[in-house]
PDB file of C-alpha atoms in Angstrom:
ATOM      1  CA  UNK A  30     -21.564 -35.087  48.547  1.00 93.00           C
ATOM      2  CA  UNK A  31     -23.227 -31.943  49.902  1.00 95.00           C
ATOM      3  CA  UNK A  32     -20.397 -30.252  48.751  1.00 97.00           C
ATOM      4  CA  UNK A  33     -20.940 -31.518  45.067  1.00 97.00           C
ATOM      5  CA  UNK A  34     -24.295 -30.965  45.532  1.00 97.00           C
ATOM      6  CA  UNK A  35     -23.330 -27.161  46.946  1.00 97.00           C
ATOM      7  CA  UNK A  36     -20.137 -27.110  43.666  1.00 98.00           C
ATOM      8  CA  UNK A  37     -23.167 -27.814  41.078  1.00 97.00           C
ATOM      9  CA  UNK A  38     -25.502 -25.415  42.356  1.00 97.00           C
ATOM     10  CA  UNK A  39     -22.858 -22.249  41.850  1.00 97.00           C
ATOM     11  CA  UNK A  40     -22.464 -23.905  38.193  1.00 97.00           C
ATOM     12  CA  UNK A  41     -26.434 -23.399  37.994  1.00 95.00           C
ATOM     13  CA  UNK A  42     -26.474 -20.181  39.799  1.00 94.00           C
ATOM     14  CA  UNK A  43     -23.895 -18.032  37.180  1.00 94.00           C
ATOM     15  CA  UNK A  44     -25.796 -17.169  34.491  1.00 92.00           C
ATOM     16  CA  UNK A  45     -28.838 -16.057  36.863  1.00 89.00           C
ATOM     17  CA  UNK A  46     -26.698 -14.287  39.034  1.00 88.00           C
ATOM     18  CA  UNK A  47     -24.898 -12.329  36.546  1.00 86.00           C
ATOM     19  CA  UNK A  48     -26.237  -9.256  34.857  1.00 82.00           C
ATOM     20  CA  UNK A  49     -24.661  -9.851  31.362  1.00 90.00           C
ATOM     21  CA  UNK A  50     -23.709 -13.250  29.686  1.00 91.00           C
ATOM     22  CA  UNK A  51     -19.794 -12.296  29.986  1.00 93.00           C
ATOM     23  CA  UNK A  52     -19.853 -11.760  33.695  1.00 94.00           C
ATOM     24  CA  UNK A  53     -21.912 -15.305  34.113  1.00 94.00           C
ATOM     25  CA  UNK A  54     -18.919 -16.973  31.674  1.00 96.00           C
ATOM     26  CA  UNK A  55     -16.281 -15.257  34.257  1.00 96.00           C
ATOM     27  CA  UNK A  56     -17.891 -16.678  37.590  1.00 96.00           C
ATOM     28  CA  UNK A  57     -18.160 -20.177  35.542  1.00 97.00           C
ATOM     29  CA  UNK A  58     -14.194 -19.088  34.888  1.00 97.00           C
ATOM     30  CA  UNK A  59     -13.518 -18.779  38.439  1.00 97.00           C
ATOM     31  CA  UNK A  60     -15.115 -22.043  39.276  1.00 97.00           C
ATOM     32  CA  UNK A  61     -12.800 -23.831  36.951  1.00 98.00           C
ATOM     33  CA  UNK A  62      -9.574 -22.301  38.587  1.00 98.00           C
ATOM     34  CA  UNK A  63     -10.656 -23.216  42.032  1.00 98.00           C
ATOM     35  CA  UNK A  64     -10.575 -26.650  40.748  1.00 98.00           C
ATOM     36  CA  UNK A  65      -7.554 -26.262  38.622  1.00 97.00           C
ATOM     37  CA  UNK A  66      -5.921 -24.624  41.428  1.00 97.00           C
ATOM     38  CA  UNK A  67      -6.876 -27.858  43.846  1.00 97.00           C
ATOM     39  CA  UNK A  68      -5.700 -30.778  41.372  1.00 97.00           C
ATOM     40  CA  UNK A  69      -2.142 -28.629  41.051  1.00 96.00           C
ATOM     41  CA  UNK A  70      -1.849 -28.235  44.820  1.00 95.00           C
ATOM     42  CA  UNK A  71      -2.388 -24.919  45.447  1.00 96.00           C
ATOM     43  CA  UNK A  72      -4.117 -23.191  49.077  1.00 96.00           C
ATOM     44  CA  UNK A  73      -7.541 -23.055  48.830  1.00 95.00           C
ATOM     45  CA  UNK A  74      -9.819 -19.704  48.092  1.00 94.00           C
ATOM     46  CA  UNK A  75     -12.169 -18.069  50.750  1.00 93.00           C
ATOM     47  CA  UNK A  76     -15.301 -19.660  50.439  1.00 95.00           C
ATOM     48  CA  UNK A  77     -18.103 -21.648  51.159  1.00 95.00           C
ATOM     49  CA  UNK A  78     -17.969 -23.945  48.725  1.00 97.00           C
ATOM     50  CA  UNK A  79     -14.420 -23.725  47.685  1.00 97.00           C
ATOM     51  CA  UNK A  80     -12.684 -25.173  50.595  1.00 97.00           C
ATOM     52  CA  UNK A  81     -14.553 -27.977  50.781  1.00 97.00           C
ATOM     53  CA  UNK A  82     -14.320 -28.305  47.426  1.00 98.00           C
ATOM     54  CA  UNK A  83     -10.384 -28.104  47.655  1.00 97.00           C
ATOM     55  CA  UNK A  84     -10.415 -30.747  50.124  1.00 97.00           C
ATOM     56  CA  UNK A  85     -12.738 -33.340  48.296  1.00 97.00           C
ATOM     57  CA  UNK A  86     -10.331 -32.988  45.370  1.00 97.00           C
ATOM     58  CA  UNK A  87      -7.274 -32.830  47.341  1.00 96.00           C
ATOM     59  CA  UNK A  88      -8.299 -35.940  49.272  1.00 96.00           C
ATOM     60  CA  UNK A  89      -8.933 -37.712  45.690  1.00 95.00           C
ATOM     61  CA  UNK A  90     -12.805 -38.134  46.138  1.00 95.00           C
ATOM     62  CA  UNK A  91     -13.825 -35.926  43.490  1.00 96.00           C
ATOM     63  CA  UNK A  92     -12.623 -36.370  40.152  1.00 96.00           C
ATOM     64  CA  UNK A  93     -11.025 -32.670  38.779  1.00 97.00           C
ATOM     65  CA  UNK A  94     -12.195 -33.627  35.044  1.00 97.00           C
ATOM     66  CA  UNK A  95     -15.239 -34.023  36.060  1.00 97.00           C
ATOM     67  CA  UNK A  96     -15.816 -30.881  37.530  1.00 98.00           C
ATOM     68  CA  UNK A  97     -14.137 -29.436  34.653  1.00 98.00           C
ATOM     69  CA  UNK A  98     -16.411 -30.608  32.521  1.00 98.00           C
ATOM     70  CA  UNK A  99     -19.653 -29.718  34.402  1.00 98.00           C
ATOM     71  CA  UNK A 100     -18.620 -25.991  34.637  1.00 97.00           C
ATOM     72  CA  UNK A 101     -17.781 -26.494  30.405  1.00 97.00           C
ATOM     73  CA  UNK A 102     -21.451 -27.420  29.595  1.00 97.00           C
ATOM     74  CA  UNK A 103     -23.094 -24.525  31.978  1.00 96.00           C
ATOM     75  CA  UNK A 104     -21.665 -22.053  29.120  1.00 96.00           C
ATOM     76  CA  UNK A 105     -24.473 -23.458  27.002  1.00 95.00           C
ATOM     77  CA  UNK A 106     -26.841 -20.929  29.943  1.00 94.00           C
ATOM     78  CA  UNK A 107     -24.632 -17.567  28.675  1.00 91.00           C
ATOM     79  CA  UNK A 108     -25.188 -18.137  24.840  1.00 88.00           C
ATOM     80  CA  UNK A 109     -27.019 -14.966  23.438  1.00 80.00           C
ATOM     81  CA  UNK A 110     -28.736 -17.236  20.791  1.00 81.00           C
ATOM     82  CA  UNK A 111     -29.913 -19.534  23.647  1.00 87.00           C
ATOM     83  CA  UNK A 112     -30.213 -23.294  22.078  1.00 94.00           C
ATOM     84  CA  UNK A 113     -30.171 -23.702  18.626  1.00 95.00           C
ATOM     85  CA  UNK A 114     -31.340 -27.195  17.477  1.00 96.00           C
ATOM     86  CA  UNK A 115     -32.510 -29.894  19.778  1.00 96.00           C
ATOM     87  CA  UNK A 116     -29.126 -31.685  19.393  1.00 96.00           C
ATOM     88  CA  UNK A 117     -27.537 -28.804  21.255  1.00 96.00           C
ATOM     89  CA  UNK A 118     -30.391 -28.793  23.893  1.00 97.00           C
ATOM     90  CA  UNK A 119     -29.798 -32.713  24.318  1.00 97.00           C
ATOM     91  CA  UNK A 120     -25.704 -32.135  24.625  1.00 97.00           C
ATOM     92  CA  UNK A 121     -26.500 -29.276  27.222  1.00 98.00           C
ATOM     93  CA  UNK A 122     -28.452 -31.994  29.323  1.00 98.00           C
ATOM     94  CA  UNK A 123     -26.202 -34.577  29.303  1.00 98.00           C
ATOM     95  CA  UNK A 124     -23.532 -32.395  30.114  1.00 98.00           C
ATOM     96  CA  UNK A 125     -24.990 -30.804  33.364  1.00 98.00           C
ATOM     97  CA  UNK A 126     -27.922 -32.658  35.141  1.00 98.00           C
ATOM     98  CA  UNK A 127     -26.848 -35.858  33.302  1.00 98.00           C
ATOM     99  CA  UNK A 128     -22.835 -35.162  34.549  1.00 98.00           C
ATOM    100  CA  UNK A 129     -23.574 -33.875  37.701  1.00 98.00           C
ATOM    101  CA  UNK A 130     -25.973 -37.654  37.704  1.00 98.00           C
ATOM    102  CA  UNK A 131     -22.591 -39.157  37.004  1.00 97.00           C
ATOM    103  CA  UNK A 132     -20.408 -37.534  39.057  1.00 97.00           C
ATOM    104  CA  UNK A 133     -22.852 -38.771  42.371  1.00 97.00           C
ATOM    105  CA  UNK A 134     -23.195 -42.637  41.732  1.00 97.00           C
ATOM    106  CA  UNK A 135     -19.327 -42.662  41.194  1.00 96.00           C
ATOM    107  CA  UNK A 136     -18.945 -40.783  44.310  1.00 95.00           C
ATOM    108  CA  UNK A 137     -21.819 -43.038  45.604  1.00 96.00           C
ATOM    109  CA  UNK A 138     -19.499 -46.302  44.331  1.00 95.00           C
ATOM    110  CA  UNK A 139     -21.585 -46.848  40.708  1.00 96.00           C
ATOM    111  CA  UNK A 140     -19.567 -47.304  37.942  1.00 95.00           C
ATOM    112  CA  UNK A 141     -19.569 -49.115  34.279  1.00 96.00           C
ATOM    113  CA  UNK A 142     -23.246 -49.888  32.825  1.00 95.00           C
ATOM    114  CA  UNK A 143     -25.212 -47.839  36.264  1.00 96.00           C
ATOM    115  CA  UNK A 144     -22.961 -44.301  35.432  1.00 97.00           C
ATOM    116  CA  UNK A 145     -24.710 -44.720  32.020  1.00 97.00           C
ATOM    117  CA  UNK A 146     -27.719 -45.118  33.190  1.00 97.00           C
ATOM    118  CA  UNK A 147     -27.597 -42.761  36.100  1.00 98.00           C
ATOM    119  CA  UNK A 148     -26.421 -39.811  33.227  1.00 98.00           C
ATOM    120  CA  UNK A 149     -30.046 -40.912  31.307  1.00 98.00           C
ATOM    121  CA  UNK A 150     -31.691 -40.260  35.075  1.00 98.00           C
ATOM    122  CA  UNK A 151     -29.987 -36.952  35.197  1.00 98.00           C
ATOM    123  CA  UNK A 152     -31.170 -36.101  30.864  1.00 98.00           C
ATOM    124  CA  UNK A 153     -34.682 -36.957  32.191  1.00 98.00           C
ATOM    125  CA  UNK A 154     -34.426 -34.479  35.157  1.00 98.00           C
ATOM    126  CA  UNK A 155     -32.831 -31.732  33.921  1.00 98.00           C
ATOM    127  CA  UNK A 156     -35.271 -31.817  31.467  1.00 98.00           C
ATOM    128  CA  UNK A 157     -37.996 -31.784  33.438  1.00 98.00           C
ATOM    129  CA  UNK A 158     -36.097 -28.903  35.281  1.00 97.00           C
ATOM    130  CA  UNK A 159     -35.916 -26.591  32.414  1.00 97.00           C
ATOM    131  CA  UNK A 160     -39.354 -27.317  31.570  1.00 98.00           C
ATOM    132  CA  UNK A 161     -41.189 -26.590  34.673  1.00 96.00           C
ATOM    133  CA  UNK A 162     -38.853 -23.364  34.429  1.00 95.00           C
ATOM    134  CA  UNK A 163     -39.922 -21.762  31.978  1.00 96.00           C
ATOM    135  CA  UNK A 164     -42.009 -19.366  33.405  1.00 95.00           C
ATOM    136  CA  UNK A 165     -39.134 -18.375  35.707  1.00 94.00           C
ATOM    137  CA  UNK A 166     -36.697 -17.934  33.211  1.00 94.00           C
ATOM    138  CA  UNK A 167     -38.725 -15.641  31.210  1.00 95.00           C
ATOM    139  CA  UNK A 168     -38.759 -13.864  34.133  1.00 93.00           C
ATOM    140  CA  UNK A 169     -35.517 -13.453  34.186  1.00 91.00           C
ATOM    141  CA  UNK A 170     -35.259 -12.590  30.338  1.00 92.00           C
ATOM    142  CA  UNK A 171     -34.289 -15.769  29.147  1.00 93.00           C
ATOM    143  CA  UNK A 172     -35.634 -19.138  27.598  1.00 96.00           C
ATOM    144  CA  UNK A 173     -33.634 -22.734  27.388  1.00 96.00           C
ATOM    145  CA  UNK A 174     -36.008 -24.652  24.669  1.00 97.00           C
ATOM    146  CA  UNK A 175     -34.204 -25.458  21.900  1.00 97.00           C
ATOM    147  CA  UNK A 176     -34.870 -22.710  19.223  1.00 96.00           C
ATOM    148  CA  UNK A 177     -35.803 -24.981  16.191  1.00 95.00           C
ATOM    149  CA  UNK A 178     -38.622 -26.791  18.234  1.00 97.00           C
ATOM    150  CA  UNK A 179     -40.246 -23.171  19.131  1.00 97.00           C
ATOM    151  CA  UNK A 180     -40.054 -22.754  15.182  1.00 97.00           C
ATOM    152  CA  UNK A 181     -41.737 -25.987  14.141  1.00 95.00           C
ATOM    153  CA  UNK A 182     -44.388 -24.289  16.634  1.00 96.00           C
ATOM    154  CA  UNK A 183     -44.550 -20.821  15.081  1.00 97.00           C
ATOM    155  CA  UNK A 184     -42.709 -19.375  18.098  1.00 97.00           C
ATOM    156  CA  UNK A 185     -39.080 -17.842  19.276  1.00 96.00           C
ATOM    157  CA  UNK A 186     -37.409 -17.408  22.446  1.00 96.00           C
ATOM    158  CA  UNK A 187     -38.207 -13.769  22.630  1.00 95.00           C
ATOM    159  CA  UNK A 188     -41.702 -14.588  21.515  1.00 97.00           C
ATOM    160  CA  UNK A 189     -41.717 -17.051  25.449  1.00 97.00           C
ATOM    161  CA  UNK A 190     -40.250 -14.385  27.293  1.00 96.00           C
ATOM    162  CA  UNK A 191     -42.734 -12.311  26.794  1.00 97.00           C
ATOM    163  CA  UNK A 192     -45.590 -14.721  26.667  1.00 97.00           C
ATOM    164  CA  UNK A 193     -44.419 -18.070  28.808  1.00 96.00           C
ATOM    165  CA  UNK A 194     -47.823 -19.660  28.382  1.00 95.00           C
ATOM    166  CA  UNK A 195     -47.291 -19.743  24.480  1.00 96.00           C
ATOM    167  CA  UNK A 196     -44.921 -22.591  24.858  1.00 97.00           C
ATOM    168  CA  UNK A 197     -47.392 -24.641  26.569  1.00 96.00           C
ATOM    169  CA  UNK A 198     -47.864 -27.034  23.205  1.00 96.00           C
ATOM    170  CA  UNK A 199     -43.837 -27.050  23.117  1.00 97.00           C
ATOM    171  CA  UNK A 200     -43.486 -28.313  26.810  1.00 97.00           C
ATOM    172  CA  UNK A 201     -45.859 -31.018  26.414  1.00 97.00           C
ATOM    173  CA  UNK A 202     -44.372 -32.466  23.348  1.00 97.00           C
ATOM    174  CA  UNK A 203     -40.342 -32.343  25.338  1.00 98.00           C
ATOM    175  CA  UNK A 204     -42.149 -33.390  28.193  1.00 98.00           C
ATOM    176  CA  UNK A 205     -44.277 -36.198  25.906  1.00 97.00           C
ATOM    177  CA  UNK A 206     -40.669 -37.487  24.321  1.00 97.00           C
ATOM    178  CA  UNK A 207     -38.420 -37.154  27.818  1.00 97.00           C
ATOM    179  CA  UNK A 208     -41.497 -39.399  29.488  1.00 97.00           C
ATOM    180  CA  UNK A 209     -41.022 -42.400  26.672  1.00 96.00           C
ATOM    181  CA  UNK A 210     -37.611 -43.338  27.931  1.00 96.00           C
ATOM    182  CA  UNK A 211     -37.492 -42.004  31.610  1.00 97.00           C
ATOM    183  CA  UNK A 212     -40.286 -44.454  32.009  1.00 96.00           C
ATOM    184  CA  UNK A 213     -38.662 -47.319  30.528  1.00 96.00           C
ATOM    185  CA  UNK A 214     -35.425 -46.584  32.360  1.00 96.00           C
ATOM    186  CA  UNK A 215     -34.320 -48.991  35.433  1.00 93.00           C
ATOM    187  CA  UNK A 216     -31.250 -48.189  37.141  1.00 95.00           C
ATOM    188  CA  UNK A 217     -29.558 -51.475  38.815  1.00 91.00           C
ATOM    189  CA  UNK A 218     -27.328 -49.667  41.584  1.00 95.00           C
ATOM    190  CA  UNK A 219     -25.715 -50.334  44.285  1.00 93.00           C
ATOM    191  CA  UNK A 220     -27.517 -50.399  47.366  1.00 94.00           C
ATOM    192  CA  UNK A 221     -25.098 -47.259  48.776  1.00 94.00           C
ATOM    193  CA  UNK A 222     -25.619 -45.361  45.156  1.00 96.00           C
ATOM    194  CA  UNK A 223     -29.037 -45.577  45.359  1.00 96.00           C
ATOM    195  CA  UNK A 224     -29.423 -41.918  46.013  1.00 95.00           C
ATOM    196  CA  UNK A 225     -28.034 -41.189  42.895  1.00 96.00           C
ATOM    197  CA  UNK A 226     -30.719 -42.008  41.447  1.00 97.00           C
ATOM    198  CA  UNK A 227     -33.809 -40.725  43.288  1.00 97.00           C
ATOM    199  CA  UNK A 228     -34.139 -37.882  40.827  1.00 97.00           C
ATOM    200  CA  UNK A 229     -35.740 -40.060  38.705  1.00 98.00           C
ATOM    201  CA  UNK A 230     -38.628 -40.378  40.337  1.00 98.00           C
ATOM    202  CA  UNK A 231     -39.370 -36.708  40.669  1.00 97.00           C
ATOM    203  CA  UNK A 232     -38.208 -36.460  36.637  1.00 98.00           C
ATOM    204  CA  UNK A 233     -41.068 -39.655  35.787  1.00 98.00           C
ATOM    205  CA  UNK A 234     -43.888 -37.257  37.684  1.00 97.00           C
ATOM    206  CA  UNK A 235     -42.656 -33.743  36.443  1.00 97.00           C
ATOM    207  CA  UNK A 236     -42.811 -34.796  33.168  1.00 98.00           C
ATOM    208  CA  UNK A 237     -46.260 -36.787  33.022  1.00 97.00           C
ATOM    209  CA  UNK A 238     -47.317 -33.527  34.833  1.00 96.00           C
ATOM    210  CA  UNK A 239     -46.047 -31.259  31.680  1.00 97.00           C
ATOM    211  CA  UNK A 240     -47.144 -33.701  28.949  1.00 96.00           C
ATOM    212  CA  UNK A 241     -50.663 -33.044  30.255  1.00 95.00           C
ATOM    213  CA  UNK A 242     -50.209 -29.362  30.373  1.00 93.00           C
ATOM    214  CA  UNK A 243     -50.559 -29.157  34.231  1.00 92.00           C
ATOM    215  CA  UNK A 244     -48.318 -27.231  35.970  1.00 85.00           C
ATOM    216  CA  UNK A 245     -45.604 -28.718  38.766  1.00 88.00           C
ATOM    217  CA  UNK A 246     -45.525 -27.025  41.947  1.00 85.00           C
ATOM    218  CA  UNK A 247     -43.198 -25.076  43.194  1.00 83.00           C
ATOM    219  CA  UNK A 248     -42.443 -27.053  46.598  1.00 88.00           C
ATOM    220  CA  UNK A 249     -42.798 -30.635  46.701  1.00 91.00           C
ATOM    221  CA  UNK A 250     -45.892 -32.184  47.786  1.00 93.00           C
ATOM    222  CA  UNK A 251     -46.622 -35.326  49.774  1.00 95.00           C
ATOM    223  CA  UNK A 252     -47.228 -37.296  47.211  1.00 95.00           C
ATOM    224  CA  UNK A 253     -43.622 -36.542  45.429  1.00 96.00           C
ATOM    225  CA  UNK A 254     -41.963 -36.806  48.847  1.00 96.00           C
ATOM    226  CA  UNK A 255     -43.353 -40.566  49.535  1.00 97.00           C
ATOM    227  CA  UNK A 256     -42.646 -41.883  46.057  1.00 97.00           C
ATOM    228  CA  UNK A 257     -38.782 -40.887  46.946  1.00 97.00           C
ATOM    229  CA  UNK A 258     -39.100 -42.529  50.148  1.00 97.00           C
ATOM    230  CA  UNK A 259     -40.436 -45.487  48.715  1.00 96.00           C
ATOM    231  CA  UNK A 260     -38.230 -45.952  46.200  1.00 96.00           C
ATOM    232  CA  UNK A 261     -35.299 -44.868  48.749  1.00 95.00           C
ATOM    233  CA  UNK A 262     -36.144 -47.766  51.037  1.00 94.00           C
ATOM    234  CA  UNK A 263     -37.026 -50.580  48.162  1.00 92.00           C
ATOM    235  CA  UNK A 264     -33.997 -49.994  45.941  1.00 88.00           C
ATOM    236  CA  UNK A 265     -36.432 -49.797  43.064  1.00 90.00           C
ATOM    237  CA  UNK A 266     -35.553 -46.863  40.866  1.00 92.00           C
TER     238      UNK A 266
END
């Protein structure tokens, strides 16, 4: 699971670490090649994540198709126009954070309806992540909020990059829309797969804060930690 987390982290930082969108796409292709080479039985590349990833794939612990899908979904972050529609934004969340949640759940023994629910939980966590990162992304000259939602509030991606605070009403509206299904979602997971669903606990807490216009602290406080610990011990998410 730590190898899977490391792989997802490398994909997530591809655009952040690259000076241009093209270089971000090249980084994503590098990771696709790592996965494809492992699936083809070729030697591993010399990299602190690529090595263990190769071993996990060759051992049959991680599915190459699921890993490639995670990389494909990250290409949306390299699009110059950002997220044009709410549908594109939802597809991005479903493929990135949602796909990662499914991959973790499958690795820990979840299947069937549990994986479907985990994808929805991942979407909620991914949404909260994007919304709480609006100021940080603006500092990088980026905005992942859907353009059509911004337009309804008289905003554009460029305006958010220039003044992240202006996106407050958009953040609150998207958080409110995402909070409803997140609060209603109940995960029924095998005990050994509980960890796959714990990010939903944080997603609910973050979305509640964001819909009220409150900032999410950069570090996890005692309340967040206790909520996750309690859910993990009780197995109720």
